[in-house]
Short mmCIF file of C-alpha atoms (C1' of nucleotides) in Angstrom, two decimals:
data_model
loop_
_atom_site.label_atom_id
_atom_site.label_comp_id
_atom_site.label_asym_id
_atom_site.label_seq_id
_atom_site.Cartn_x
_atom_site.Cartn_y
_atom_site.Cartn_z
CA UNK A 132 79.76 77.65 103.98
CA UNK A 133 80.68 76.44 107.63
CA UNK A 134 79.86 78.64 110.51
CA UNK A 135 83.44 79.12 111.30
CA UNK A 136 84.28 80.48 107.82
CA UNK A 137 81.10 82.79 108.01
CA UNK A 138 82.39 84.20 111.28
CA UNK A 139 85.99 84.55 109.68
CA UNK A 140 84.74 86.45 106.89
CA UNK A 141 82.58 88.54 109.05
CA UNK A 142 85.20 89.31 111.38
CA UNK A 143 87.78 90.11 108.60
CA UNK A 144 85.25 92.65 107.18
CA UNK A 145 84.62 94.13 110.49
CA UNK A 146 88.22 94.62 111.60
CA UNK A 147 89.15 95.96 108.03
CA UNK A 148 86.41 98.41 107.98
CA UNK A 149 87.48 99.75 111.47
CA UNK A 150 84.60 98.49 113.42
CA UNK A 151 87.14 97.16 115.82
CA UNK A 152 89.65 99.46 116.95
CA UNK A 153 93.43 98.87 116.64
CA UNK A 154 94.76 96.92 119.66
CA UNK A 155 91.45 96.28 121.19
CA UNK A 156 90.81 92.71 122.58
CA UNK A 157 88.93 90.12 120.73
CA UNK A 158 87.26 88.01 123.43
CA UNK A 159 85.91 84.94 122.11
CA UNK A 160 83.21 84.50 124.55
CA UNK A 161 82.01 88.09 124.10
CA UNK A 162 81.88 88.05 120.47
CA UNK A 163 80.31 84.33 120.49
CA UNK A 164 77.51 85.88 122.42
CA UNK A 165 77.09 88.67 120.07
CA UNK A 166 76.95 86.60 116.99
CA UNK A 167 74.82 83.93 118.97
CA UNK A 168 77.55 80.81 118.38
CA UNK A 169 79.80 79.13 120.39
CA UNK A 170 83.17 80.56 121.96
CA UNK A 171 85.10 77.56 120.17
CA UNK A 172 83.76 78.54 116.65
CA UNK A 173 85.04 82.15 117.26
CA UNK A 174 88.40 80.98 118.40
CA UNK A 175 88.69 79.15 115.24
CA UNK A 176 88.10 82.01 113.10
CA UNK A 177 90.23 84.07 115.10
CA UNK A 178 92.99 81.44 114.56
CA UNK A 179 92.28 81.83 110.62
CA UNK A 180 92.54 85.55 110.90
CA UNK A 181 96.00 85.49 112.03
CA UNK A 182 96.87 84.62 108.14
CA UNK A 183 95.72 87.98 107.36
CA UNK A 184 97.79 90.01 109.66
CA UNK A 185 94.71 91.69 110.98
CA UNK A 186 94.93 89.89 114.33
CA UNK A 187 97.59 89.04 116.64
CA UNK A 188 97.71 86.38 119.38
CA UNK A 189 99.71 86.39 122.45
CA UNK A 190 100.12 83.14 124.75
CA UNK A 191 97.52 82.80 127.33
CA UNK A 192 96.23 86.37 126.91
CA UNK A 193 94.17 86.25 123.95
CA UNK A 194 93.62 87.93 120.55
CA UNK A 195 93.97 91.48 119.65
CA UNK A 196 93.31 93.55 116.61
CA UNK A 197 96.59 94.51 114.81
CA UNK A 198 98.08 97.92 115.71
CA UNK A 199 97.47 100.61 113.29
CA UNK A 200 100.41 103.07 112.75
CA UNK A 201 102.14 105.07 110.30
CA UNK A 202 104.98 102.72 110.54
CA UNK A 203 102.52 100.00 109.73
CA UNK A 204 101.25 101.89 106.65
CA UNK A 205 104.81 102.75 105.40
CA UNK A 206 105.65 98.88 105.74
CA UNK A 207 102.52 97.80 103.76
CA UNK A 208 103.53 100.59 101.07
CA UNK A 209 107.11 99.36 100.80
CA UNK A 210 106.06 95.61 100.38
CA UNK A 211 103.32 96.74 98.06
CA UNK A 212 105.89 98.42 95.94
CA UNK A 213 107.93 95.35 95.57
CA UNK A 214 105.25 92.66 95.22
CA UNK A 215 102.19 94.30 93.50
CA UNK A 216 104.49 96.07 91.17
CA UNK A 217 106.06 92.69 90.34
CA UNK A 218 102.62 90.93 89.98
CA UNK A 219 101.36 93.46 87.59
CA UNK A 220 104.68 93.24 85.49
CA UNK A 221 104.07 89.34 85.33
CA UNK A 222 100.63 89.50 84.74
CA UNK A 223 100.71 91.97 81.75
CA UNK A 224 103.58 89.92 80.38
CA UNK A 225 102.49 86.60 80.64
CA UNK A 226 98.54 86.63 81.55
CA UNK A 227 96.35 84.78 78.87
CA UNK A 228 93.08 85.83 77.03
CA UNK A 229 90.79 84.83 79.88
CA UNK A 230 92.88 87.00 82.33
CA UNK A 231 92.75 89.99 80.05
CA UNK A 232 89.01 89.65 79.69
CA UNK A 233 88.54 89.26 83.28
CA UNK A 234 90.33 92.58 83.85
CA UNK A 235 88.34 94.32 81.14
CA UNK A 236 85.20 93.08 82.88
CA UNK A 237 86.35 94.05 86.48
CA UNK A 238 87.26 97.58 85.04
CA UNK A 239 83.76 97.87 83.37
CA UNK A 240 81.98 97.02 86.42
CA UNK A 241 83.99 99.32 88.50
CA UNK A 242 83.73 102.12 86.10
CA UNK A 243 79.73 101.68 85.76
CA UNK A 244 79.43 102.64 89.45
CA UNK A 245 82.20 105.48 89.29
CA UNK A 246 80.50 107.18 86.59
CA UNK A 247 77.35 107.58 88.49
CA UNK A 248 76.15 111.00 89.71
CA UNK A 249 78.64 112.46 92.36
CA UNK A 250 80.44 109.13 92.32
CA UNK A 251 80.37 108.50 96.13
CA UNK A 252 77.04 107.03 96.10
CA UNK A 253 77.60 103.56 97.44
CA UNK A 254 81.11 103.58 99.18
CA UNK A 255 81.06 100.00 100.16
CA UNK A 256 80.13 98.66 96.56
CA UNK A 257 82.70 101.06 95.24
CA UNK A 258 85.52 99.62 97.39
CA UNK A 259 84.42 95.93 96.70
CA UNK A 260 84.63 96.63 93.00
CA UNK A 261 87.92 98.27 93.26
CA UNK A 262 89.20 95.45 95.04
CA UNK A 263 87.89 93.06 92.52
CA UNK A 264 89.54 95.15 89.79
CA UNK A 265 92.94 94.96 91.48
CA UNK A 266 92.55 91.29 92.15
CA UNK A 267 91.87 90.78 88.69
CA UNK A 268 94.57 92.49 87.53
CA UNK A 269 97.08 90.55 89.76
CA UNK A 270 95.47 87.30 89.02
CA UNK A 271 97.47 87.13 85.96
CA UNK A 272 100.74 86.63 87.63
CA UNK A 273 102.11 83.31 87.22
CA UNK A 274 103.28 82.97 91.06
CA UNK A 275 100.60 81.80 93.54
CA UNK A 276 102.79 82.97 96.43
CA UNK A 277 103.14 86.54 95.25
CA UNK A 278 99.46 86.55 94.35
CA UNK A 279 98.79 85.40 98.12
CA UNK A 280 101.17 87.75 99.46
CA UNK A 281 99.52 90.66 97.54
CA UNK A 282 96.14 89.61 98.65
CA UNK A 283 97.24 89.82 102.33
CA UNK A 284 98.99 93.37 101.82
CA UNK A 285 95.71 94.49 100.09
CA UNK A 286 93.65 93.49 102.96
CA UNK A 287 95.93 94.96 105.46
CA UNK A 288 95.79 98.36 103.65
CA UNK A 289 92.22 98.46 103.72
CA UNK A 290 92.12 99.99 106.99
CA UNK A 291 94.23 102.84 105.77
CA UNK A 292 92.11 103.55 102.57
CA UNK A 293 89.64 105.78 104.02
CA UNK A 294 91.99 108.06 104.82
CA UNK A 295 93.51 108.50 101.37
CA UNK A 296 89.96 108.58 99.94
CA UNK A 297 89.41 111.99 101.79
CA UNK A 298 91.94 113.43 99.53
CA UNK A 299 89.80 114.46 96.38
CA UNK A 300 92.74 114.33 94.01
CA UNK A 301 93.30 110.69 95.09
CA UNK A 302 89.83 109.60 94.26
CA UNK A 303 89.82 111.30 90.59
CA UNK A 304 93.35 110.09 89.92
CA UNK A 305 92.67 106.63 90.92
CA UNK A 306 89.93 106.48 88.13
CA UNK A 307 92.34 107.85 85.57
CA UNK A 308 94.96 105.23 86.79
CA UNK A 309 92.36 102.49 86.35
CA UNK A 310 91.74 103.96 82.71
CA UNK A 311 95.34 103.92 81.88
CA UNK A 312 96.01 100.60 83.67
CA UNK A 313 93.50 98.88 81.43
CA UNK A 314 94.78 100.30 78.15
CA UNK A 315 98.33 99.28 79.20
CA UNK A 316 96.80 95.76 79.72
CA UNK A 317 95.10 95.50 76.25
CA UNK A 318 98.25 96.96 74.72
CA UNK A 319 100.53 94.72 76.78
CA UNK A 320 102.53 97.59 77.77
CA UNK A 321 104.46 96.10 80.68
CA UNK A 322 106.74 99.33 81.36
CA UNK A 323 103.74 101.60 81.46
CA UNK A 324 101.33 99.23 83.50
CA UNK A 325 104.23 99.13 86.36
CA UNK A 326 105.05 102.71 86.10
CA UNK A 327 101.14 103.63 86.76
CA UNK A 328 101.14 101.07 89.58
CA UNK A 329 104.18 102.17 91.33
CA UNK A 330 103.04 105.90 91.23
CA UNK A 331 99.54 104.83 92.23
CA UNK A 332 100.67 103.29 95.11
CA UNK A 333 103.28 105.89 96.19
CA UNK A 334 100.53 108.75 95.78
CA UNK A 335 98.02 106.79 98.01
CA UNK A 336 100.86 106.73 100.60
CA UNK A 337 101.73 110.41 100.47
CA UNK A 338 98.20 111.66 100.78
CA UNK A 339 97.24 109.44 103.56
CA UNK A 340 100.23 109.66 105.90
CA UNK A 341 99.45 112.98 107.48
CA UNK A 342 95.77 111.86 108.09
CA UNK A 343 96.68 108.41 109.39
CA UNK A 344 99.31 110.26 111.70
CA UNK A 345 96.85 112.75 112.88
CA UNK A 346 94.31 109.92 113.67
CA UNK A 347 96.85 107.84 115.51
CA UNK A 348 97.96 110.54 117.83
CA UNK A 349 94.35 111.86 118.43
CA UNK A 350 93.26 108.25 119.43
CA UNK A 351 96.23 107.83 121.86
CA UNK A 352 94.82 111.01 123.61
CA UNK A 353 91.46 109.80 124.02
CA UNK A 354 92.98 106.48 125.08
CA UNK A 355 94.45 108.23 128.07
CA UNK A 356 91.17 109.24 129.47
CA UNK B 123 103.27 77.55 125.84
CA UNK B 124 99.76 76.67 125.64
CA UNK B 125 99.01 73.14 124.28
CA UNK B 126 97.69 74.32 120.91
CA UNK B 127 100.84 76.14 120.29
CA UNK B 128 102.81 73.23 121.19
CA UNK B 129 100.77 71.02 118.85
CA UNK B 130 101.22 73.93 116.38
CA UNK B 131 104.96 73.65 116.24
CA UNK B 132 105.00 69.91 116.53
CA UNK B 133 102.68 69.54 113.58
CA UNK B 134 104.58 72.37 111.59
CA UNK B 135 107.89 70.18 112.15
CA UNK B 136 106.32 66.97 111.24
CA UNK B 137 104.95 68.27 108.00
CA UNK B 138 108.14 70.36 107.08
CA UNK B 139 110.28 67.10 107.71
CA UNK B 140 107.92 65.17 105.32
CA UNK B 141 106.68 62.91 108.23
CA UNK B 142 103.07 63.61 106.59
CA UNK B 143 103.08 63.10 103.02
CA UNK B 144 101.77 65.95 100.58
CA UNK B 145 98.04 65.71 99.77
CA UNK B 146 97.66 63.54 103.02
CA UNK B 147 94.38 64.39 105.01
CA UNK B 148 95.11 65.55 108.24
CA UNK B 149 92.20 64.20 110.53
CA UNK B 150 91.85 66.16 113.70
CA UNK B 151 90.14 63.29 115.88
CA UNK B 152 92.89 60.93 114.61
CA UNK B 153 95.98 63.01 115.37
CA UNK B 154 94.07 64.08 118.71
CA UNK B 155 94.40 60.35 119.59
CA UNK B 156 97.97 59.94 118.86
CA UNK B 157 99.18 63.06 120.69
CA UNK B 158 96.47 62.22 123.57
CA UNK B 159 94.71 65.78 123.23
CA UNK B 160 91.26 66.59 122.38
CA UNK B 161 90.11 67.35 118.82
CA UNK B 162 89.36 70.90 119.17
CA UNK B 163 92.92 71.33 120.30
CA UNK B 164 94.13 69.86 117.08
CA UNK B 165 91.54 71.71 115.09
CA UNK B 166 92.89 75.08 116.33
CA UNK B 167 96.57 74.21 115.66
CA UNK B 168 95.50 73.17 112.23
CA UNK B 169 93.97 76.61 111.45
CA UNK B 170 97.05 78.40 112.44
CA UNK B 171 99.03 76.38 110.25
CA UNK B 172 97.17 77.66 107.22
CA UNK B 173 99.10 80.87 107.75
CA UNK B 174 102.66 78.88 106.89
CA UNK B 175 101.11 77.61 103.53
CA UNK B 176 101.83 73.96 104.76
CA UNK B 177 98.34 72.87 105.17
CA UNK B 178 95.23 73.65 103.10
CA UNK B 179 91.60 73.73 104.26
CA UNK B 180 88.51 72.97 102.18
CA UNK B 181 85.16 73.60 103.39
CA UNK B 182 83.18 70.66 105.08
CA UNK B 183 86.09 68.31 104.15
CA UNK B 184 88.91 69.08 106.37
CA UNK B 185 92.48 69.73 106.26
CA UNK B 186 95.29 68.35 104.11
CA UNK B 187 98.97 68.69 103.74
CA UNK B 188 99.92 71.21 101.11
CA UNK B 189 100.88 69.50 97.75
CA UNK B 190 104.43 69.12 96.61
CA UNK B 191 105.51 69.78 93.07
CA UNK B 192 108.10 71.07 90.87
CA UNK B 193 105.72 74.16 90.20
CA UNK B 194 105.46 74.64 93.86
CA UNK B 195 109.26 74.66 94.13
CA UNK B 196 109.77 76.96 91.13
CA UNK B 197 106.98 79.39 92.69
CA UNK B 198 108.83 79.41 96.09
CA UNK B 199 112.26 79.98 94.48
CA UNK B 200 110.92 82.93 92.26
CA UNK B 201 109.21 84.49 95.33
CA UNK B 202 112.39 84.20 97.37
CA UNK B 203 114.40 85.71 94.56
CA UNK B 204 112.05 88.79 94.77
CA UNK B 205 111.67 88.95 98.57
CA UNK B 206 114.58 87.25 100.22
CA UNK B 207 117.16 89.32 97.84
CA UNK B 208 115.26 92.67 98.92
CA UNK B 209 115.46 91.56 102.52
CA UNK B 210 119.23 91.13 102.58
CA UNK B 211 119.87 94.19 100.53
CA UNK B 212 118.10 96.11 103.09
CA UNK B 213 119.45 94.19 106.16
CA UNK B 214 123.29 94.80 105.20
CA UNK B 215 122.42 98.37 104.10
CA UNK B 216 120.27 99.42 107.01
CA UNK B 217 121.04 96.83 110.00
CA UNK B 218 122.49 98.02 113.21
CA UNK B 219 125.36 96.83 115.24
CA UNK B 220 123.07 94.45 117.43
CA UNK B 221 122.01 92.80 114.21
CA UNK B 222 125.40 92.43 112.90
CA UNK B 223 126.46 90.88 115.98
CA UNK B 224 123.74 88.41 115.96
CA UNK B 225 124.44 87.39 112.28
CA UNK B 226 128.30 86.72 113.54
CA UNK B 227 127.10 84.64 116.37
CA UNK B 228 124.67 82.51 114.18
CA UNK B 229 127.34 82.24 111.78
CA UNK B 230 129.64 80.94 114.33
CA UNK B 231 127.27 78.47 115.89
CA UNK B 232 126.50 77.06 112.38
CA UNK B 233 130.08 76.98 111.47
CA UNK B 234 131.00 75.16 114.67
CA UNK B 235 128.80 72.07 113.64
CA UNK B 236 129.91 72.42 109.86
CA UNK B 237 133.44 71.99 110.90
CA UNK B 238 133.13 68.73 112.57
CA UNK B 239 134.25 65.47 111.07
CA UNK B 240 132.39 64.59 107.80
CA UNK B 241 129.88 67.23 108.40
CA UNK B 242 126.92 65.35 108.20
CA UNK B 243 126.83 64.44 111.78
CA UNK B 244 123.54 65.72 113.18
CA UNK B 245 121.39 66.55 110.16
CA UNK B 246 118.50 68.09 112.24
CA UNK B 247 120.71 70.28 114.30
CA UNK B 248 122.57 71.51 111.17
CA UNK B 249 119.46 72.45 109.66
CA UNK B 250 118.31 74.35 112.71
CA UNK B 251 121.47 76.47 112.76
CA UNK B 252 121.32 77.01 109.19
CA UNK B 253 117.85 78.32 109.42
CA UNK B 254 118.71 80.36 112.43
CA UNK B 255 121.57 82.19 110.35
CA UNK B 256 119.43 82.93 107.59
CA UNK B 257 116.85 84.28 109.91
CA UNK B 258 119.35 86.53 111.64
CA UNK B 259 120.55 87.73 108.33
CA UNK B 260 117.16 88.63 107.21
CA UNK B 261 116.25 90.20 110.41
CA UNK B 262 118.14 93.46 109.87
CA UNK B 263 115.45 94.39 107.32
CA UNK B 264 113.34 97.10 108.26
CA UNK B 265 110.29 95.68 106.85
CA UNK B 266 108.14 93.45 109.16
CA UNK B 267 106.07 92.45 106.28
CA UNK B 268 109.02 91.31 104.02
CA UNK B 269 110.58 89.40 106.90
CA UNK B 270 107.12 87.62 107.55
CA UNK B 271 106.83 86.79 103.83
CA UNK B 272 110.52 85.58 103.86
CA UNK B 273 109.87 83.21 106.95
CA UNK B 274 106.77 81.74 105.34
CA UNK B 275 108.64 80.92 102.05
CA UNK B 276 111.65 79.53 104.00
CA UNK B 277 109.40 77.28 106.00
CA UNK B 278 107.66 75.99 102.77
CA UNK B 279 111.14 75.44 101.17
CA UNK B 280 112.13 73.10 103.88
CA UNK B 281 110.43 70.30 102.55
CA UNK B 282 112.49 70.50 99.33
CA UNK B 283 115.56 71.07 100.86
CA UNK B 284 116.56 67.49 101.52
CA UNK B 285 116.85 67.08 97.65
CA UNK B 286 119.32 69.85 97.22
CA UNK B 287 121.45 68.50 100.15
CA UNK B 288 122.02 65.29 98.25
CA UNK B 289 123.93 67.17 95.95
CA UNK B 290 127.59 67.21 97.28
CA UNK B 291 128.27 70.48 95.43
CA UNK B 292 125.46 72.45 97.06
CA UNK B 293 126.36 71.53 100.63
CA UNK B 294 130.05 72.60 100.31
CA UNK B 295 128.85 75.65 98.15
CA UNK B 296 126.75 76.71 100.92
CA UNK B 297 129.29 76.74 103.45
CA UNK B 298 131.52 78.96 101.14
CA UNK B 299 128.40 81.24 100.44
CA UNK B 300 127.75 81.52 104.33
CA UNK B 301 131.69 82.75 104.74
CA UNK B 302 131.35 85.23 102.08
CA UNK B 303 127.88 86.44 103.14
CA UNK B 304 129.48 86.98 106.48
CA UNK B 305 132.37 89.05 105.12
CA UNK B 306 129.77 90.98 102.86
CA UNK B 307 127.83 91.95 105.92
CA UNK B 308 130.69 92.90 108.03
CA UNK B 309 131.94 94.94 105.19
CA UNK B 310 128.45 96.26 104.53
CA UNK B 311 128.90 95.28 100.75
CA UNK B 312 125.44 95.26 99.67
CA UNK B 313 126.13 94.45 96.03
CA UNK B 314 128.07 91.54 96.91
CA UNK B 315 125.70 90.21 99.55
CA UNK B 316 122.65 90.27 97.46
CA UNK B 317 124.44 88.59 94.59
CA UNK B 318 125.52 85.70 96.82
CA UNK B 319 121.95 85.17 97.93
CA UNK B 320 120.68 85.45 94.36
CA UNK B 321 123.11 82.92 93.19
CA UNK B 322 122.68 80.71 96.11
CA UNK B 323 118.83 80.56 95.74
CA UNK B 324 119.21 79.72 92.03
CA UNK B 325 121.90 77.08 92.55
CA UNK B 326 119.86 75.52 95.21
CA UNK B 327 116.96 75.36 92.73
CA UNK B 328 118.75 73.91 89.72
CA UNK B 329 120.25 71.01 91.75
CA UNK B 330 117.17 70.03 93.49
CA UNK B 331 114.40 70.30 90.66
CA UNK B 332 115.35 66.96 88.79
CA UNK B 333 115.37 65.07 92.07
CA UNK B 334 112.10 66.68 93.42
CA UNK B 335 110.63 65.77 89.83
CA UNK B 336 111.73 62.09 90.10
CA UNK B 337 110.17 61.93 93.60
CA UNK B 338 106.79 63.43 92.50
CA UNK B 339 106.48 60.98 89.51
CA UNK B 340 107.60 58.04 91.72
CA UNK B 341 105.13 58.77 94.49
CA UNK B 342 102.23 59.24 92.17
CA UNK B 343 103.04 55.70 90.88
CA UNK B 344 102.91 54.08 94.01
CA UNK B 345 99.89 56.11 94.92
CA UNK B 346 97.89 54.23 92.17
CA UNK B 347 98.63 50.83 93.98
"C1'" DG C 442 98.04 108.05 150.44
"C1'" DT C 443 101.35 104.26 148.68
"C1'" DC C 444 102.65 99.81 147.95
"C1'" DA C 445 102.15 94.85 148.58
"C1'" DA C 446 99.54 90.63 149.50
"C1'" DT C 447 95.43 88.24 149.16
"C1'" DA C 448 90.68 87.55 147.21
"C1'" DA C 449 87.22 87.90 143.54
"C1'" DT C 450 86.27 88.09 138.85
"C1'" DT C 451 86.93 87.71 134.31
"C1'" DT C 452 89.25 85.41 130.41
"C1'" DT C 453 91.79 82.00 127.98
"C1'" DC C 454 92.20 77.30 127.16
"C1'" DT C 455 90.90 72.39 126.89
"C1'" DC C 456 87.96 68.73 126.92
"C1'" DG C 457 84.25 65.33 125.42
"C1'" DA C 458 79.85 64.88 123.34
"C1'" DG C 459 76.54 65.10 119.80
"C1'" DA C 460 74.60 66.94 115.07
"C1'" DA C 461 75.50 67.80 110.28
"C1'" DA C 462 77.68 66.31 106.34
"C1'" DA C 463 80.48 63.66 103.51
"C1'" DT C 464 82.36 59.25 102.26
"C1'" DT C 465 82.39 54.22 101.77
"C1'" DA C 466 79.93 50.09 101.55
"C1'" DT C 467 75.74 47.48 100.33
"C1'" DT C 468 72.01 46.38 97.84
"C1'" DA C 469 68.88 46.52 93.85
"C1'" DT C 470 68.11 47.06 89.02
"C1'" DT C 471 69.12 46.84 84.34
"C1'" DA D 569 79.30 43.55 85.06
"C1'" DA D 570 77.83 48.59 85.39
"C1'" DT D 571 75.13 51.93 87.20
"C1'" DA D 572 71.95 53.79 90.60
"C1'" DA D 573 69.74 54.18 95.11
"C1'" DT D 574 70.06 53.13 99.72
"C1'" DA D 575 72.22 52.19 104.09
"C1'" DA D 576 76.43 52.28 107.20
"C1'" DT D 577 80.56 54.09 108.63
"C1'" DT D 578 83.36 57.81 109.13
"C1'" DT D 579 84.62 62.53 109.40
"C1'" DT D 580 84.02 67.41 110.10
"C1'" DC D 581 81.64 70.77 112.52
"C1'" DT D 582 79.49 72.88 116.62
"C1'" DC D 583 78.53 73.34 121.40
"C1'" DG D 584 78.49 74.06 126.42
"C1'" DA D 585 80.84 73.09 130.43
"C1'" DG D 586 84.88 73.16 133.56
"C1'" DA D 587 90.15 73.73 134.63
"C1'" DA D 588 93.77 76.77 134.45
"C1'" DA D 589 95.61 81.43 134.03
"C1'" DA D 590 95.59 86.22 134.08
"C1'" DT D 591 93.39 90.61 135.35
"C1'" DT D 592 90.99 93.41 138.61
"C1'" DA D 593 89.33 94.82 142.99
"C1'" DT D 594 89.95 94.59 147.96
"C1'" DT D 595 92.03 94.41 152.12
"C1'" DG D 596 95.68 95.61 155.20
"C1'" DA D 597 100.21 97.44 156.75
"C1'" DC D 598 103.36 101.14 156.72
#
DNA sequence: GTCAATAATTTTCTCGAGAAAATTATTATT
DNA sequence: AATAATAATTTTCTCGAGAAAATTATTGAC
């Protein structure tokens, strides 16, 4: 893996996990010094991050972390309702055996961790496996474009997930959703699968919106100081 | 406008217009010499082009022009049927007065040129205005994400448009579609507008697929020499 | 004290060179 | 002649420096 790509994935994680605040400037030279690479390399990674919608660029005034707002969350949710639901519909309808097996594998991998004591042992690993499950599910869709769009939306949504996860009901609900989704997949029940996904996306949105709103207004307070 | 951005838009046009062949390698240093800029600058533009799906990158083996195939065309068409139709539905339902006026303006600008003798006078300008009309139409949609996806799909589809345009019926049909679309917009007739767009996308696909297939197989012949 | 003009600093952008890796050409071996 | 190993070439990647532009700080006028 080239250095540029390494920096690219590192920065993507850092932004998605909130280690860089929304709206914050991403000064190439500054980041370069921290990571002990050249400014040009960081610059290249930053340009690549534009694809993911996590970073914005303004001519002659550099890169910034994409804003974080209730509107943005609503936008992501809405696009997911269109695209992710369609991806799942298509995957369940047309995915082949290999795909179905990969979904079973991803589900099992996720469930193994979720089954552990308490559940919230290794947050980061849990999110990784959750992401892998959803990616596997969607990968059966026959449209590379839609899969790509879904991937971007999922990445952008990552910053908002932590707020949904504070809702106890969402966490346990998600686990039930995953089980139900797996059954719908193996039974090739398109209607059930799409309905679960749709409900899942909507519920996540509803439970996180208030918390996101609170965070946004709070951070705009502190920003004034 | 920074040099990087200039190179970026230039390369985007060049690829969309087919001046770089699908699959062709895009050697930064080589392009840099032609445009009389540094390799790093071209490299940055190339990285930015990844967002548009016109260029692909493979680690340690550089950038290539995205492949061109019937499958790709079908994929684009399918994604457009989902996303563009939804964008138009939303725009017609929720676009404000300013939006409606911008659609009228874009339509008029396009129609002024189309009305000219013969029609196919200045191809390039016609395409520019056609693109502006569609962009105006979609800009009324309340979802920035969906607008962004539509923009990417439209850009990627540009390479295939020339084949649809060889069909006489498509060209005159498009003009009628635009007129009907404008009426549906001013009358706020959501059902009619979405139906026209859907039919328009499908017809374009149908009339170009055979020609694209012919071109692909032909170019794979010559490639063997 | 407020505002505008100027100066100092920081940041972004662009370049050309060199190291690392991949590709192509050449030679050697069967 | 076909394959494999080696050498030569090209290409990609990475760096650090300097020019251009933007931001911040300072000064001066009112």
